Short mmCIF file of C-alpha atoms in Angstrom, two decimals:
data_model
loop_
_atom_site.label_atom_id
_atom_site.label_comp_id
_atom_site.label_asym_id
_atom_site.label_seq_id
_atom_site.Cartn_x
_atom_site.Cartn_y
_atom_site.Cartn_z
CA MET A 1 -25.30 -20.75 -7.75
CA HIS A 2 -27.41 -19.85 -4.74
CA ASP A 3 -27.16 -16.17 -5.55
CA SER A 4 -28.55 -16.57 -9.03
CA SER A 5 -31.37 -18.70 -7.63
CA TYR A 6 -32.42 -16.00 -5.23
CA GLU A 7 -32.30 -13.38 -7.96
CA ALA A 8 -34.66 -15.55 -9.97
CA LEU A 9 -37.38 -15.26 -7.32
CA VAL A 10 -39.98 -12.68 -8.30
CA ARG A 11 -43.03 -11.25 -6.57
CA ALA A 12 -46.02 -13.58 -6.88
CA ASP A 13 -49.13 -11.54 -6.31
CA ALA A 14 -52.53 -13.15 -6.11
CA PHE A 15 -54.58 -12.38 -9.18
CA SER A 16 -57.11 -9.54 -9.33
CA ASP A 17 -60.73 -10.57 -8.70
CA CYS A 18 -61.41 -10.38 -12.41
CA GLU A 19 -58.39 -12.49 -13.35
CA ARG A 20 -59.18 -15.04 -10.68
CA ALA A 21 -62.76 -15.31 -11.90
CA ALA A 22 -61.48 -15.97 -15.42
CA VAL A 23 -59.36 -18.90 -14.23
CA TYR A 24 -62.36 -20.39 -12.39
CA ARG A 25 -64.57 -19.76 -15.41
CA ALA A 26 -62.23 -21.80 -17.59
CA ILE A 27 -62.15 -24.61 -15.02
CA GLU A 28 -65.91 -24.67 -14.47
CA THR A 29 -67.10 -24.33 -18.07
CA ARG A 30 -64.56 -26.67 -19.69
CA ARG A 31 -66.34 -29.63 -21.28
CA ASP A 32 -65.40 -32.91 -22.93
CA VAL A 33 -66.70 -32.12 -26.40
CA ARG A 34 -67.84 -34.83 -28.80
CA ASP A 35 -70.29 -33.24 -31.20
CA GLN A 36 -70.25 -29.44 -31.08
CA PHE A 37 -67.15 -28.92 -33.23
CA LEU A 38 -67.37 -26.34 -36.01
CA PRO A 39 -65.48 -27.15 -39.22
CA ASP A 40 -63.38 -23.96 -39.38
CA PRO A 41 -59.65 -24.68 -39.27
CA LEU A 42 -57.77 -23.42 -36.20
CA PRO A 43 -55.19 -20.72 -36.98
CA ASP A 44 -51.54 -21.72 -36.54
CA ALA A 45 -50.94 -18.97 -33.97
CA LEU A 46 -53.79 -20.27 -31.82
CA ILE A 47 -52.51 -23.85 -32.03
CA ARG A 48 -49.10 -22.58 -31.01
CA ARG A 49 -50.57 -20.87 -27.92
CA LEU A 50 -52.31 -24.09 -26.93
CA LEU A 51 -49.14 -26.15 -27.35
CA SER A 52 -47.13 -23.55 -25.40
CA ALA A 53 -49.66 -23.85 -22.57
CA ALA A 54 -49.19 -27.63 -22.59
CA HIS A 55 -45.41 -27.22 -22.66
CA ALA A 56 -45.64 -24.98 -19.56
CA ALA A 57 -46.98 -27.91 -17.50
CA PRO A 58 -45.08 -29.23 -14.50
CA SER A 59 -42.95 -32.27 -15.30
CA VAL A 60 -41.17 -34.67 -13.02
CA GLY A 61 -37.47 -33.83 -12.92
CA PHE A 62 -38.27 -31.18 -15.57
CA MET A 63 -38.10 -34.02 -18.10
CA GLN A 64 -40.81 -32.60 -20.40
CA PRO A 65 -41.56 -36.10 -21.66
CA TRP A 66 -44.30 -35.07 -24.08
CA ASN A 67 -44.65 -34.91 -27.84
CA PHE A 68 -47.55 -33.44 -29.78
CA LEU A 69 -48.60 -35.16 -32.98
CA LEU A 70 -50.96 -32.91 -34.96
CA ILE A 71 -53.32 -34.79 -37.25
CA ARG A 72 -55.39 -32.88 -39.79
CA SER A 73 -55.51 -35.12 -42.86
CA ARG A 74 -58.83 -36.77 -43.56
CA GLU A 75 -57.10 -40.10 -44.27
CA GLN A 76 -55.34 -40.27 -40.93
CA ARG A 77 -58.46 -39.24 -38.99
CA GLU A 78 -60.50 -41.80 -40.89
CA ALA A 79 -58.02 -44.55 -39.98
CA ILE A 80 -58.07 -43.51 -36.30
CA TRP A 81 -61.86 -43.43 -36.37
CA HIS A 82 -61.93 -47.04 -37.60
CA ALA A 83 -59.65 -48.04 -34.72
CA PHE A 84 -62.09 -46.32 -32.35
CA ALA A 85 -65.14 -47.95 -33.95
CA ARG A 86 -63.69 -51.44 -33.67
CA ALA A 87 -62.78 -50.95 -30.02
CA ASN A 88 -66.12 -49.35 -29.27
CA GLU A 89 -67.95 -52.44 -30.49
CA GLU A 90 -65.91 -54.45 -27.99
CA ALA A 91 -66.78 -51.88 -25.31
CA VAL A 92 -70.52 -52.15 -25.99
CA ALA A 93 -70.35 -55.88 -25.34
CA MET A 94 -68.78 -55.32 -21.91
CA PHE A 95 -71.81 -53.51 -20.50
CA THR A 96 -74.89 -55.18 -19.10
CA GLU A 97 -77.81 -55.38 -21.48
CA GLU A 98 -79.58 -52.76 -19.39
CA ARG A 99 -76.81 -50.20 -19.96
CA ARG A 100 -76.00 -51.19 -23.52
CA GLN A 101 -78.69 -49.16 -25.21
CA ALA A 102 -77.80 -46.03 -23.26
CA TYR A 103 -74.13 -46.58 -24.09
CA ARG A 104 -74.87 -46.93 -27.79
CA SER A 105 -76.86 -43.68 -27.78
CA LEU A 106 -73.84 -41.66 -26.63
CA LYS A 107 -71.46 -40.05 -29.09
CA LEU A 108 -68.03 -40.73 -27.64
CA GLU A 109 -65.64 -39.08 -30.09
CA GLY A 110 -65.31 -36.25 -32.58
CA ILE A 111 -62.38 -37.64 -34.57
CA ARG A 112 -63.81 -36.89 -38.02
CA LYS A 113 -65.85 -33.85 -37.11
CA ALA A 114 -63.10 -31.94 -35.30
CA PRO A 115 -60.71 -30.31 -37.79
CA LEU A 116 -57.65 -30.98 -35.61
CA ASN A 117 -56.69 -34.08 -33.63
CA ILE A 118 -53.66 -34.12 -31.32
CA CYS A 119 -52.06 -37.29 -30.05
CA ILE A 120 -50.07 -36.51 -26.91
CA THR A 121 -47.38 -39.01 -26.00
CA CYS A 122 -44.89 -39.66 -23.21
CA ASP A 123 -41.33 -40.69 -23.94
CA PRO A 124 -40.00 -42.40 -20.81
CA ASP A 125 -36.40 -42.15 -22.10
CA ARG A 126 -36.47 -38.38 -22.49
CA ALA A 127 -34.11 -37.75 -19.56
CA GLY A 128 -32.27 -41.06 -19.14
CA PRO A 129 -33.16 -44.00 -16.92
CA ILE A 130 -32.96 -42.27 -13.52
CA VAL A 131 -35.22 -39.22 -13.29
CA LEU A 132 -35.49 -36.93 -10.26
CA GLY A 133 -38.90 -37.56 -8.69
CA ARG A 134 -39.60 -40.70 -10.77
CA THR A 135 -37.33 -42.91 -8.67
CA HIS A 136 -40.19 -44.19 -6.50
CA ASN A 137 -43.15 -43.68 -8.83
CA PRO A 138 -42.63 -44.85 -12.41
CA ARG A 139 -45.93 -43.26 -13.51
CA MET A 140 -44.83 -39.69 -12.79
CA ASP A 141 -43.81 -39.13 -16.42
CA ALA A 142 -47.29 -40.11 -17.61
CA TYR A 143 -48.84 -37.88 -14.96
CA SER A 144 -46.71 -34.93 -16.13
CA THR A 145 -48.07 -35.48 -19.61
CA VAL A 146 -51.64 -35.44 -18.30
CA CYS A 147 -50.90 -32.07 -16.65
CA ALA A 148 -49.88 -30.83 -20.09
CA ILE A 149 -53.19 -32.05 -21.51
CA GLN A 150 -55.20 -30.28 -18.82
CA ASN A 151 -53.27 -27.04 -19.40
CA LEU A 152 -54.05 -27.26 -23.11
CA TRP A 153 -57.72 -28.02 -22.39
CA LEU A 154 -58.19 -24.97 -20.17
CA ALA A 155 -56.33 -22.68 -22.56
CA ALA A 156 -58.55 -24.01 -25.36
CA ARG A 157 -61.68 -23.13 -23.36
CA ALA A 158 -60.45 -19.54 -23.04
CA GLU A 159 -59.87 -19.46 -26.81
CA GLY A 160 -63.38 -20.67 -27.62
CA VAL A 161 -62.02 -24.04 -28.70
CA GLY A 162 -63.60 -27.30 -27.58
CA VAL A 163 -61.55 -30.37 -26.72
CA GLY A 164 -62.65 -34.00 -26.43
CA TRP A 165 -60.45 -36.80 -25.06
CA VAL A 166 -60.90 -40.14 -26.85
CA SER A 167 -59.71 -43.20 -24.92
CA ILE A 168 -61.57 -46.05 -26.63
CA PHE A 169 -59.03 -47.73 -28.92
CA HIS A 170 -56.21 -50.23 -28.71
CA ASP A 171 -52.98 -48.25 -28.33
CA GLN A 172 -51.26 -50.57 -30.77
CA ASP A 173 -53.73 -49.70 -33.55
CA VAL A 174 -53.16 -45.96 -33.13
CA LYS A 175 -49.41 -46.40 -32.76
CA GLU A 176 -49.30 -48.23 -36.09
CA ILE A 177 -51.34 -45.57 -37.88
CA LEU A 178 -49.17 -42.76 -36.51
CA GLY A 179 -45.80 -44.57 -36.61
CA ILE A 180 -45.23 -44.10 -32.88
CA PRO A 181 -42.18 -46.02 -31.62
CA LYS A 182 -42.61 -48.93 -29.24
CA ARG A 183 -41.00 -47.19 -26.25
CA VAL A 184 -43.30 -44.14 -26.52
CA GLU A 185 -46.64 -44.24 -24.71
CA ILE A 186 -49.87 -42.66 -25.93
CA ILE A 187 -51.34 -40.67 -23.04
CA GLY A 188 -54.20 -38.77 -24.64
CA TYR A 189 -55.86 -38.50 -28.04
CA LEU A 190 -57.64 -35.16 -28.33
CA CYS A 191 -60.14 -33.75 -30.84
CA LEU A 192 -60.16 -29.96 -31.19
CA GLY A 193 -62.26 -27.38 -32.98
CA TYR A 194 -64.02 -24.09 -32.47
CA VAL A 195 -67.32 -24.34 -30.57
CA ASP A 196 -70.11 -21.84 -30.16
CA GLN A 197 -72.10 -23.88 -27.66
CA LEU A 198 -71.27 -26.26 -24.86
CA TYR A 199 -73.27 -28.29 -22.37
CA GLU A 200 -73.85 -26.36 -19.18
CA LYS A 201 -72.95 -29.48 -17.17
CA PRO A 202 -70.92 -32.57 -18.14
CA GLU A 203 -72.66 -34.33 -21.03
CA LEU A 204 -72.80 -37.67 -19.19
CA GLU A 205 -74.62 -35.95 -16.33
CA ILE A 206 -77.09 -34.23 -18.67
CA LYS A 207 -77.78 -37.51 -20.41
CA GLY A 208 -78.37 -39.40 -17.17
CA TRP A 209 -75.38 -41.73 -17.44
CA ARG A 210 -74.03 -40.86 -13.98
CA GLN A 211 -74.62 -38.12 -11.42
CA ARG A 212 -72.33 -35.52 -9.87
CA LEU A 213 -71.02 -36.69 -6.50
CA SER A 214 -71.16 -34.41 -3.50
CA LEU A 215 -67.77 -32.86 -2.82
CA ASP A 216 -68.39 -33.16 0.93
CA ASP A 217 -68.38 -36.95 0.61
CA LEU A 218 -64.97 -36.89 -1.09
CA VAL A 219 -63.01 -34.83 1.44
CA PHE A 220 -61.41 -36.39 4.52
CA GLU A 221 -59.38 -34.83 7.34
CA GLU A 222 -56.04 -36.18 8.57
CA ARG A 223 -56.85 -39.87 7.94
CA TRP A 224 -59.03 -42.01 5.72
CA PRO A 225 -62.13 -42.80 7.82
CA ALA A 226 -62.45 -46.43 8.84
CA ASP A 227 -66.11 -46.51 7.74
CA ALA A 228 -65.63 -44.95 4.29
CA VAL A 229 -67.30 -46.80 1.45
CA SER A 230 -66.26 -46.80 -2.17
CA ASP A 231 -69.28 -45.18 -3.77
CA GLY A 232 -68.85 -41.46 -3.25
CA GLY A 233 -66.16 -42.23 -0.72
CA GLY A 234 -68.02 -41.43 2.48
CA MET B 1 -84.11 -37.38 -23.57
CA HIS B 2 -82.63 -35.79 -26.69
CA ASP B 3 -84.72 -32.67 -26.20
CA SER B 4 -83.47 -32.05 -22.68
CA SER B 5 -79.91 -32.56 -23.94
CA TYR B 6 -80.29 -29.87 -26.54
CA GLU B 7 -81.80 -27.48 -24.03
CA ALA B 8 -78.74 -27.98 -21.88
CA LEU B 9 -76.47 -26.56 -24.59
CA VAL B 10 -75.55 -22.97 -23.85
CA ARG B 11 -73.62 -20.33 -25.74
CA ALA B 12 -69.89 -20.79 -25.32
CA ASP B 13 -68.21 -17.52 -26.14
CA ALA B 14 -64.46 -17.20 -26.26
CA PHE B 15 -63.13 -15.25 -23.31
CA SER B 16 -62.38 -11.53 -23.41
CA ASP B 17 -58.73 -10.65 -24.04
CA CYS B 18 -58.32 -9.85 -20.36
CA GLU B 19 -59.88 -13.13 -19.21
CA ARG B 20 -57.85 -15.12 -21.70
CA ALA B 21 -54.65 -13.45 -20.53
CA ALA B 22 -55.50 -14.41 -16.94
CA VAL B 23 -55.81 -18.09 -17.87
CA TYR B 24 -52.46 -17.99 -19.66
CA ARG B 25 -50.90 -16.10 -16.73
CA ALA B 26 -51.95 -18.89 -14.35
CA ILE B 27 -50.55 -21.52 -16.71
CA GLU B 28 -47.27 -19.71 -17.34
CA THR B 29 -46.47 -18.56 -13.80
CA ARG B 30 -47.51 -21.74 -11.95
CA ARG B 31 -44.51 -23.26 -10.17
CA ASP B 32 -43.72 -26.45 -8.28
CA VAL B 33 -43.06 -24.83 -4.90
CA ARG B 34 -40.78 -26.41 -2.32
CA ASP B 35 -39.50 -23.63 -0.09
CA GLN B 36 -41.46 -20.38 -0.51
CA PHE B 37 -44.44 -21.35 1.66
CA LEU B 38 -45.59 -18.80 4.24
CA PRO B 39 -46.88 -20.22 7.54
CA ASP B 40 -50.32 -18.53 7.51
CA PRO B 41 -53.16 -21.05 7.50
CA LEU B 42 -55.36 -21.14 4.41
CA PRO B 43 -58.98 -20.06 5.02
CA ASP B 44 -61.61 -22.79 4.72
CA ALA B 45 -63.47 -20.92 1.98
CA LEU B 46 -60.31 -20.76 -0.11
CA ILE B 47 -59.59 -24.47 0.38
CA ARG B 48 -63.16 -25.17 -0.67
CA ARG B 49 -62.70 -23.19 -3.90
CA LEU B 50 -59.55 -25.16 -4.69
CA LEU B 51 -61.26 -28.50 -4.06
CA SER B 52 -64.25 -27.43 -6.15
CA ALA B 53 -61.86 -26.61 -8.98
CA ALA B 54 -60.37 -30.10 -8.67
CA HIS B 55 -63.84 -31.65 -8.57
CA ALA B 56 -64.70 -29.85 -11.84
CA ALA B 57 -62.03 -31.84 -13.69
CA PRO B 58 -62.94 -34.16 -16.55
CA SER B 59 -63.25 -37.77 -15.47
CA VAL B 60 -63.54 -40.91 -17.52
CA GLY B 61 -67.17 -42.05 -17.63
CA PHE B 62 -67.86 -39.18 -15.19
CA MET B 63 -66.63 -41.52 -12.45
CA GLN B 64 -65.07 -38.75 -10.33
CA PRO B 65 -62.65 -41.28 -8.83
CA TRP B 66 -60.85 -38.83 -6.53
CA ASN B 67 -60.72 -38.26 -2.80
CA PHE B 68 -58.99 -35.38 -1.06
CA LEU B 69 -57.30 -36.09 2.25
CA LEU B 70 -56.42 -32.83 4.00
CA ILE B 71 -53.49 -33.08 6.38
CA ARG B 72 -52.71 -30.22 8.71
CA SER B 73 -51.53 -31.84 11.94
CA ARG B 74 -47.84 -31.55 12.70
CA GLU B 75 -47.66 -35.23 13.72
CA GLN B 76 -49.03 -36.50 10.40
CA ARG B 77 -46.85 -34.19 8.35
CA GLU B 78 -43.81 -35.21 10.40
CA ALA B 79 -44.55 -38.90 9.73
CA ILE B 80 -44.96 -38.25 5.99
CA TRP B 81 -41.72 -36.28 5.97
CA HIS B 82 -39.87 -39.24 7.46
CA ALA B 83 -41.29 -41.48 4.71
CA PHE B 84 -39.99 -38.95 2.17
CA ALA B 85 -36.57 -38.68 3.84
CA ARG B 86 -36.04 -42.46 3.83
CA ALA B 87 -37.02 -42.74 0.18
CA ASN B 88 -34.91 -39.75 -0.76
CA GLU B 89 -31.79 -41.40 0.65
CA GLU B 90 -32.52 -44.34 -1.65
CA ALA B 91 -33.00 -41.89 -4.52
CA VAL B 92 -29.65 -40.19 -3.89
CA ALA B 93 -27.90 -43.53 -4.24
CA MET B 94 -29.45 -44.08 -7.69
CA PHE B 95 -27.72 -41.10 -9.29
CA THR B 96 -24.19 -41.09 -10.63
CA GLU B 97 -21.61 -39.60 -8.31
CA GLU B 98 -21.36 -36.61 -10.63
CA ARG B 99 -25.08 -35.76 -10.18
CA ARG B 100 -25.35 -36.78 -6.54
CA GLN B 101 -24.07 -33.54 -5.06
CA ALA B 102 -26.38 -31.44 -7.21
CA TYR B 103 -29.31 -33.70 -6.28
CA ARG B 104 -28.56 -33.34 -2.57
CA SER B 105 -28.48 -29.55 -2.87
CA LEU B 106 -32.08 -29.42 -4.11
CA LYS B 107 -34.99 -29.05 -1.72
CA LEU B 108 -37.58 -31.47 -3.05
CA GLU B 109 -40.53 -31.08 -0.68
CA GLY B 110 -42.29 -28.62 1.61
CA ILE B 111 -44.17 -31.16 3.74
CA ARG B 112 -43.39 -29.56 7.11
CA LYS B 113 -43.13 -25.96 5.93
CA ALA B 114 -46.44 -25.84 4.04
CA PRO B 115 -49.38 -25.46 6.44
CA LEU B 116 -51.63 -27.74 4.36
CA ASN B 117 -50.86 -31.04 2.65
CA ILE B 118 -53.42 -32.78 0.41
CA CYS B 119 -53.16 -36.40 -0.59
CA ILE B 120 -55.22 -36.97 -3.74
CA THR B 121 -56.25 -40.53 -4.41
CA CYS B 122 -58.02 -42.56 -7.09
CA ASP B 123 -60.60 -45.20 -6.21
CA PRO B 124 -60.80 -47.58 -9.17
CA ASP B 125 -64.05 -49.08 -7.83
CA ARG B 126 -65.92 -45.77 -7.73
CA ALA B 127 -68.20 -46.66 -10.63
CA GLY B 128 -68.11 -50.45 -10.78
CA PRO B 129 -65.80 -52.70 -12.77
CA ILE B 130 -66.79 -51.54 -16.30
CA VAL B 131 -66.38 -47.81 -16.81
CA LEU B 132 -67.25 -45.93 -20.00
CA GLY B 133 -63.94 -44.87 -21.59
CA ARG B 134 -61.80 -47.06 -19.30
CA THR B 135 -62.61 -50.25 -21.18
CA HIS B 136 -59.46 -50.08 -23.31
CA ASN B 137 -57.20 -47.98 -21.08
CA PRO B 138 -57.11 -48.98 -17.41
CA ARG B 139 -55.12 -45.86 -16.49
CA MET B 140 -57.85 -43.40 -17.46
CA ASP B 141 -59.09 -43.15 -13.86
CA ALA B 142 -55.62 -42.17 -12.67
CA TYR B 143 -55.35 -39.67 -15.51
CA SER B 144 -58.69 -38.11 -14.53
CA THR B 145 -57.30 -37.63 -11.04
CA VAL B 146 -54.23 -35.90 -12.43
CA CYS B 147 -56.53 -33.50 -14.31
CA ALA B 148 -58.10 -32.68 -10.94
CA ILE B 149 -54.66 -31.96 -9.51
CA GLN B 150 -53.76 -29.63 -12.36
CA ASN B 151 -57.08 -27.78 -11.99
CA LEU B 152 -56.36 -27.29 -8.29
CA TRP B 153 -52.82 -26.17 -9.02
CA LEU B 154 -53.89 -23.45 -11.47
CA ALA B 155 -56.70 -22.23 -9.21
CA ALA B 156 -54.17 -22.04 -6.37
CA ARG B 157 -51.88 -19.86 -8.48
CA ALA B 158 -54.74 -17.43 -9.06
CA GLU B 159 -55.36 -17.37 -5.29
CA GLY B 160 -51.72 -16.56 -4.46
CA VAL B 161 -51.22 -20.08 -3.11
CA GLY B 162 -48.19 -22.16 -4.02
CA VAL B 163 -48.39 -25.92 -4.62
CA GLY B 164 -45.61 -28.51 -4.64
CA TRP B 165 -46.07 -32.13 -5.76
CA VAL B 166 -44.03 -34.64 -3.73
CA SER B 167 -43.47 -38.02 -5.40
CA ILE B 168 -40.46 -39.42 -3.54
CA PHE B 169 -41.86 -41.96 -1.09
CA HIS B 170 -43.02 -45.56 -1.06
CA ASP B 171 -46.79 -45.51 -1.51
CA GLN B 172 -47.16 -48.19 1.12
CA ASP B 173 -45.53 -45.99 3.79
CA VAL B 174 -47.89 -43.09 3.11
CA LYS B 175 -50.91 -45.39 2.85
CA GLU B 176 -50.15 -46.77 6.31
CA ILE B 177 -49.77 -43.32 7.86
CA LEU B 178 -53.02 -42.09 6.32
CA GLY B 179 -55.00 -45.34 6.63
CA ILE B 180 -55.67 -45.50 2.88
CA PRO B 181 -57.33 -48.78 1.81
CA LYS B 182 -55.42 -51.24 -0.33
CA ARG B 183 -57.63 -50.77 -3.41
CA VAL B 184 -57.21 -46.98 -3.42
CA GLU B 185 -54.23 -45.51 -5.27
CA ILE B 186 -52.26 -42.44 -4.25
CA ILE B 187 -51.95 -40.19 -7.31
CA GLY B 188 -50.45 -37.00 -5.90
CA TYR B 189 -49.23 -35.67 -2.57
CA LEU B 190 -49.39 -31.88 -2.57
CA CYS B 191 -48.00 -29.23 -0.23
CA LEU B 192 -49.90 -25.92 -0.15
CA GLY B 193 -49.41 -22.51 1.40
CA TYR B 194 -49.53 -18.83 0.59
CA VAL B 195 -46.54 -17.53 -1.33
CA ASP B 196 -45.38 -13.99 -1.98
CA GLN B 197 -42.59 -14.95 -4.36
CA LEU B 198 -42.05 -17.61 -6.96
CA TYR B 199 -39.24 -18.53 -9.33
CA GLU B 200 -39.64 -16.83 -12.66
CA LYS B 201 -38.78 -20.11 -14.40
CA PRO B 202 -39.01 -23.72 -13.19
CA GLU B 203 -36.69 -24.15 -10.21
CA LEU B 204 -34.84 -27.09 -11.79
CA GLU B 205 -34.09 -24.90 -14.82
CA ILE B 206 -32.88 -22.00 -12.66
CA LYS B 207 -30.63 -24.35 -10.69
CA GLY B 208 -29.12 -25.92 -13.79
CA TRP B 209 -30.53 -29.43 -13.32
CA ARG B 210 -32.08 -29.60 -16.78
CA GLN B 211 -32.88 -27.14 -19.56
CA ARG B 212 -36.14 -26.18 -21.25
CA LEU B 213 -36.62 -28.10 -24.48
CA SER B 214 -37.59 -26.29 -27.65
CA LEU B 215 -41.29 -26.71 -28.38
CA ASP B 216 -40.52 -26.94 -32.10
CA ASP B 217 -38.63 -30.18 -31.50
CA LEU B 218 -41.63 -31.73 -29.75
CA VAL B 219 -44.31 -31.13 -32.38
CA PHE B 220 -44.84 -33.50 -35.30
CA GLU B 221 -47.33 -33.38 -38.18
CA GLU B 222 -49.50 -36.33 -39.24
CA ARG B 223 -46.94 -39.04 -38.36
CA TRP B 224 -44.04 -39.62 -36.01
CA PRO B 225 -40.93 -38.88 -38.14
CA ALA B 226 -38.80 -41.91 -38.90
CA ASP B 227 -35.64 -40.05 -37.88
CA ALA B 228 -36.90 -38.70 -34.53
CA VAL B 229 -34.56 -39.21 -31.61
CA SER B 230 -35.54 -39.47 -27.97
CA ASP B 231 -33.76 -36.43 -26.58
CA GLY B 232 -36.00 -33.53 -27.41
CA GLY B 233 -37.88 -35.70 -29.83
CA GLY B 234 -36.54 -34.34 -33.09
#
């Protein structure tokens, strides 16, 4: 068994400068897209590449807990949009009056505009009750599924496809529309479509909702400093 | 305000074939590294690029809830390793006798071998109690932090740096060692170091712990099928 393991080790060169730059370009220019979706359908082969990228994500105990529910029908997207709209009205009411107008001016989803929606779920029973690496952190299966989402998002950027993550709905509403079993957890609801323009910075930064924090304030050495404060962390 | 938003939209071309291939190469050849770390320290400029990649992740309401705690001292890594070792003994006992020997044979961390450890945390108070997009899903801040981890992981692959995610410890033990405040949540504990070889497939697959699922079984159209089963999903 050990022998075959060692044979399976292969050279792992760093990437060329050009390849490395491409990876950073995907990371730095990826955006959470709400309104720039073009209506053109995404080809099946492209969707397959995106799903393969998601499926290549790390998963705790190699449990691969994810499923990908592809939603293209107008009826289903319309039903999901109504679930969003109801929840978003509740969300508006949670903000202070001062923030409420700004909140209302933001477009927070592209459910009907994006030609493809993908609901990404986590099945906690995928590998039995005791999972290597989940023994002391029950959220590791959800975190694995988020890694799959981020893989898909970066691959989409490289393909010229925008992705927006919608989180404003009651899970139960979406689970009913999509027939998702009780035990299965919704992790992310994504809207996808081709884009030919993107914001050069995060949209919420451009629109003055919240500013970029300084990375220096977020990095600590060896121990959390005793005088660290919450806002910005340092 | 709308005008400045529109100005901030820039052309978003798809990547060249070569750039796109580089993004997929990072995604497909990224591994969860436990034992291939080389001892050479990582240059500060490289660490900065990795942290910048993490900081470029999407975050709910642009809250950027993460902190990055860099741990290089032998004493701190030794203390964390002991927290792992204690928890791992508890983990061993959870598996059936049949699996226990296989579990014991796996190396599940590189805490002392990797020259750099990074504890990545989520501060739920970073942007006040009501956060855009977190109103209906309280886990969105943790999920944003996982996106930061996956960004860092892929950037590291492009840099020739291996990353391993350790999840077998009691959070409270690690929080005490690192002085992390009660309100702040540990999301991931990563081990990093240069690598010159990697497994060509996930290590747990190579070592026979669990097999790769077929992507076809994990993809559904429009609705969750009534006859779907948990194992593999279809």
